[in-house]
mmCIF file of C-alpha atoms in Angstrom:
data_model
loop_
_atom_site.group_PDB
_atom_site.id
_atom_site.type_symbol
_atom_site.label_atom_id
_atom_site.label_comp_id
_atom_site.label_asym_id
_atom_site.label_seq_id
_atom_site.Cartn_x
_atom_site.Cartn_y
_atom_site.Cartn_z
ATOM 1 C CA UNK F 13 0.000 0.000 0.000
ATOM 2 C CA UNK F 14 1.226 3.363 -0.885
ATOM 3 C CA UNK F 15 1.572 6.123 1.692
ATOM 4 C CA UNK F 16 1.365 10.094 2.155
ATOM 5 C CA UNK F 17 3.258 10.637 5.527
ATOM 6 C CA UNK F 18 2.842 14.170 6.827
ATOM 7 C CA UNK F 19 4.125 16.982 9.004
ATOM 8 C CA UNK F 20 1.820 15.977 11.687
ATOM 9 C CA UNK F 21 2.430 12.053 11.361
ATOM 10 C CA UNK F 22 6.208 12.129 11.385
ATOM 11 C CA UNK F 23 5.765 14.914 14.617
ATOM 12 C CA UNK F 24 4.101 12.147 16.479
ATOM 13 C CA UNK F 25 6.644 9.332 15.324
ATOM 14 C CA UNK F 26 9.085 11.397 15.822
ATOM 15 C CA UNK F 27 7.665 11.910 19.718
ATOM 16 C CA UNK F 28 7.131 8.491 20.232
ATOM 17 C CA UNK F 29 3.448 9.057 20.843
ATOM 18 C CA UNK F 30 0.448 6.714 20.899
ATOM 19 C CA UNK F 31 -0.141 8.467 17.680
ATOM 20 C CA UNK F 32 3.234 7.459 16.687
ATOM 21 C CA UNK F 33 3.405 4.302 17.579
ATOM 22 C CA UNK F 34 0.582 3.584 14.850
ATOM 23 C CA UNK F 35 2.629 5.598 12.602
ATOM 24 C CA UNK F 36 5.341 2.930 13.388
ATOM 25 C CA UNK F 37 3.317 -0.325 13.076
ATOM 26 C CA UNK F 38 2.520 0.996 9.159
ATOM 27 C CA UNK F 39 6.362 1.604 8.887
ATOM 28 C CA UNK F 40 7.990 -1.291 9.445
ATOM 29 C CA UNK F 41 5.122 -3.063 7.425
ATOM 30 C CA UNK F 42 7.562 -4.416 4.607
ATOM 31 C CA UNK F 43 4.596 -4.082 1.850
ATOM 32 C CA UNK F 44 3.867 -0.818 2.922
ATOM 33 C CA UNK F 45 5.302 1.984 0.766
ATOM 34 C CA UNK F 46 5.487 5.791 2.251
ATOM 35 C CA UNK F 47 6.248 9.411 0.772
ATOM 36 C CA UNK F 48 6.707 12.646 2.022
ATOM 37 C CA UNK F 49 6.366 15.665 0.146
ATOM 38 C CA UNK F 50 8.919 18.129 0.403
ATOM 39 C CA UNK F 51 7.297 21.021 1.595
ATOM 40 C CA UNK F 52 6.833 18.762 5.310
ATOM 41 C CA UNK F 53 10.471 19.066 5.052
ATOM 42 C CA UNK F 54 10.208 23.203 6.201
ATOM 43 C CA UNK F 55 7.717 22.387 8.557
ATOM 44 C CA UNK F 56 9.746 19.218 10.318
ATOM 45 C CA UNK F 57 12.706 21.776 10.553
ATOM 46 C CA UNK F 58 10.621 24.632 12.147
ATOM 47 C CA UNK F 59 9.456 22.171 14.491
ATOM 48 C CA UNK F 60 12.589 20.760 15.176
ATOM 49 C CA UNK F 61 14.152 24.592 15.664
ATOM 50 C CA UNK F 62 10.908 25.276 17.961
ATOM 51 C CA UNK F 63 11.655 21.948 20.259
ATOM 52 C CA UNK F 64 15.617 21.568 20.666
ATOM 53 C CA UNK F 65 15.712 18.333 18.157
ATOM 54 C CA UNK F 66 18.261 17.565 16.173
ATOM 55 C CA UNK F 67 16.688 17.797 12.234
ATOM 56 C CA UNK F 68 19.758 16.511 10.542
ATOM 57 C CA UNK F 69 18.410 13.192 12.638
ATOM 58 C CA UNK F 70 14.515 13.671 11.804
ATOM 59 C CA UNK F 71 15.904 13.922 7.853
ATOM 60 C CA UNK F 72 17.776 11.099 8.299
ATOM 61 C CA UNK F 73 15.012 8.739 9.931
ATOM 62 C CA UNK F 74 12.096 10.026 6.922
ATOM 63 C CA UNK F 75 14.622 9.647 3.527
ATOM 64 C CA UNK F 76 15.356 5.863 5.476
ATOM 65 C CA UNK F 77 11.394 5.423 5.630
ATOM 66 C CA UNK F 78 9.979 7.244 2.564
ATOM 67 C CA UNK F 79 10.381 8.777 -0.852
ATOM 68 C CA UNK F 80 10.555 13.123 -0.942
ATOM 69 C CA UNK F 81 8.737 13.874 -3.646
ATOM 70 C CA UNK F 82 9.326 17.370 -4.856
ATOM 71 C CA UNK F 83 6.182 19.964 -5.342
ATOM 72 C CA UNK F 84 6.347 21.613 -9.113
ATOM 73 C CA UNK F 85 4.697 24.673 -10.618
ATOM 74 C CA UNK F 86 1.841 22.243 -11.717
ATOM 75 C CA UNK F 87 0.577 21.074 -8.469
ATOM 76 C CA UNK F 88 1.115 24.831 -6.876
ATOM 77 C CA UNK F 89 -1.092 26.090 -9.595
ATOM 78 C CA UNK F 90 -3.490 23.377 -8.505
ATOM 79 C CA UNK F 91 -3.497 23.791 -4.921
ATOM 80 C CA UNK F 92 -4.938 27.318 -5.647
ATOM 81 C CA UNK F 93 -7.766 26.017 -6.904
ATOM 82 C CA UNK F 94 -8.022 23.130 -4.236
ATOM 83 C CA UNK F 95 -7.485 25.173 -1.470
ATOM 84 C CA UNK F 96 -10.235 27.329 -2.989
ATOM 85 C CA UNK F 97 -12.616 24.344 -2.829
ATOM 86 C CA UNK F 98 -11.805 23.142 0.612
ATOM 87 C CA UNK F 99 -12.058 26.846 2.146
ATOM 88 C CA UNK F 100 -16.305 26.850 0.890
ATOM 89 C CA UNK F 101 -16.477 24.363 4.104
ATOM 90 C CA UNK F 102 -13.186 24.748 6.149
ATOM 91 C CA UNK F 103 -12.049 28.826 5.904
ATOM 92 C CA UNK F 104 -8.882 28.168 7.350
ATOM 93 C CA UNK F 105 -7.691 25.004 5.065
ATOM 94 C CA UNK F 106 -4.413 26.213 4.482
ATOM 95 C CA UNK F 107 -2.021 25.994 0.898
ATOM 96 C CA UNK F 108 0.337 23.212 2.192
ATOM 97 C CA UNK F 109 -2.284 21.515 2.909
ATOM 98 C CA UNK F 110 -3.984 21.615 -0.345
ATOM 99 C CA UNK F 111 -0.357 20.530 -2.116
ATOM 100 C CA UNK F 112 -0.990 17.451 0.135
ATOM 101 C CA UNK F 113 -4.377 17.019 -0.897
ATOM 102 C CA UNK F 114 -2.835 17.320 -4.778
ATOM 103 C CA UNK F 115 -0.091 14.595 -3.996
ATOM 104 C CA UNK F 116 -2.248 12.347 -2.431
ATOM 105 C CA UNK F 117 -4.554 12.368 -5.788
ATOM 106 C CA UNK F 118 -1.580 12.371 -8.264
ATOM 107 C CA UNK F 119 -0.244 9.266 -6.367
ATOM 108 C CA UNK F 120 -3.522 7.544 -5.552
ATOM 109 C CA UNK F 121 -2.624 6.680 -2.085
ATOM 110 C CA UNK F 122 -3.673 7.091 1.399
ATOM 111 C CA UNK F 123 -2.340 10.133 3.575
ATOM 112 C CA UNK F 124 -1.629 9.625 6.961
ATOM 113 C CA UNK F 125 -2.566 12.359 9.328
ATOM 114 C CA UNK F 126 -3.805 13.791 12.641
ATOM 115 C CA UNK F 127 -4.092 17.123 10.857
ATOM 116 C CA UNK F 128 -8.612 18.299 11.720
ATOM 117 C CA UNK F 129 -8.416 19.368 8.238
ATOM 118 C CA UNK F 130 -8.609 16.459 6.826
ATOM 119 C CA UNK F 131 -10.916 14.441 9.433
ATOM 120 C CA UNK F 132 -13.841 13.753 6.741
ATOM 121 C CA UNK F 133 -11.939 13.795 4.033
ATOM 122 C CA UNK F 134 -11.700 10.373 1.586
ATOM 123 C CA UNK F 135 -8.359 8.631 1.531
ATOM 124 C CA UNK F 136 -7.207 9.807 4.969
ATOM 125 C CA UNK F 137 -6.025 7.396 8.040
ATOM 126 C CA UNK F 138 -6.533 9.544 10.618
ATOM 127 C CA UNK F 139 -4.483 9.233 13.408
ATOM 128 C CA UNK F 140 -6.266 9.743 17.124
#
């Protein structure tokens, strides 16, 4: 199965949380496949930066455990229009998240997430 880790699913593996641990189980899952698109990258390190952690170490532990996939002028363009969309019902549904919404439906896959934003949506494992 094919996987869309984000920000707030690799915060919680990174913590070790219940959360996490779930996060984990789907890891180490040897059919299970994972990405992370790049953009989570900034947000990991501002985290990391906000919390004393070491990012070189969070970097390390998500290019061992998924694929980056870079965001091009394409899917930007689209998550204007997405974000658009998803602000008629959620006001605050912000532009990262609509790139994440994007990769998710370029990919076909599953995105793993804690994030209320994506609660209802389709396609979502939401962690509690």
């Amino acid at each position: 199965m094919l996987y869309l880790l984000d920000t707030y699913g690799w915060i919680e593996y990174f913590l070790g949380s219940q959360k996490g641990k779930n996060v984990r189980k789907l890891l180490i899952k040897q059919d299970n496949v994972f990405i992370t698109v790049e953009s989570s990258l900034a947000e990991i390190n501002g985290w990391c930066l906000k919390n004393n952690q070491e990012f070189e170490k969070c970097f390390r532990a998500i290019r061992a455990n998924s694929t980056v996939v870079l965001v091009n002028q394409n899917d930007w363009i689209d998550a204007g229009k997405e974000r658009f969309n998803q602000r008629l019902s959620q006001p605050d549904f912000g532009l990262i998240d609509a790139i994440l919404l994007i990769k998710q439906k370029a990919f076909n896959c599953k995105l793993i997430t804690g994030d209320r934003h994506f609660e209802k949506l389709k396609h979502v494992i939401f962690l509690k």
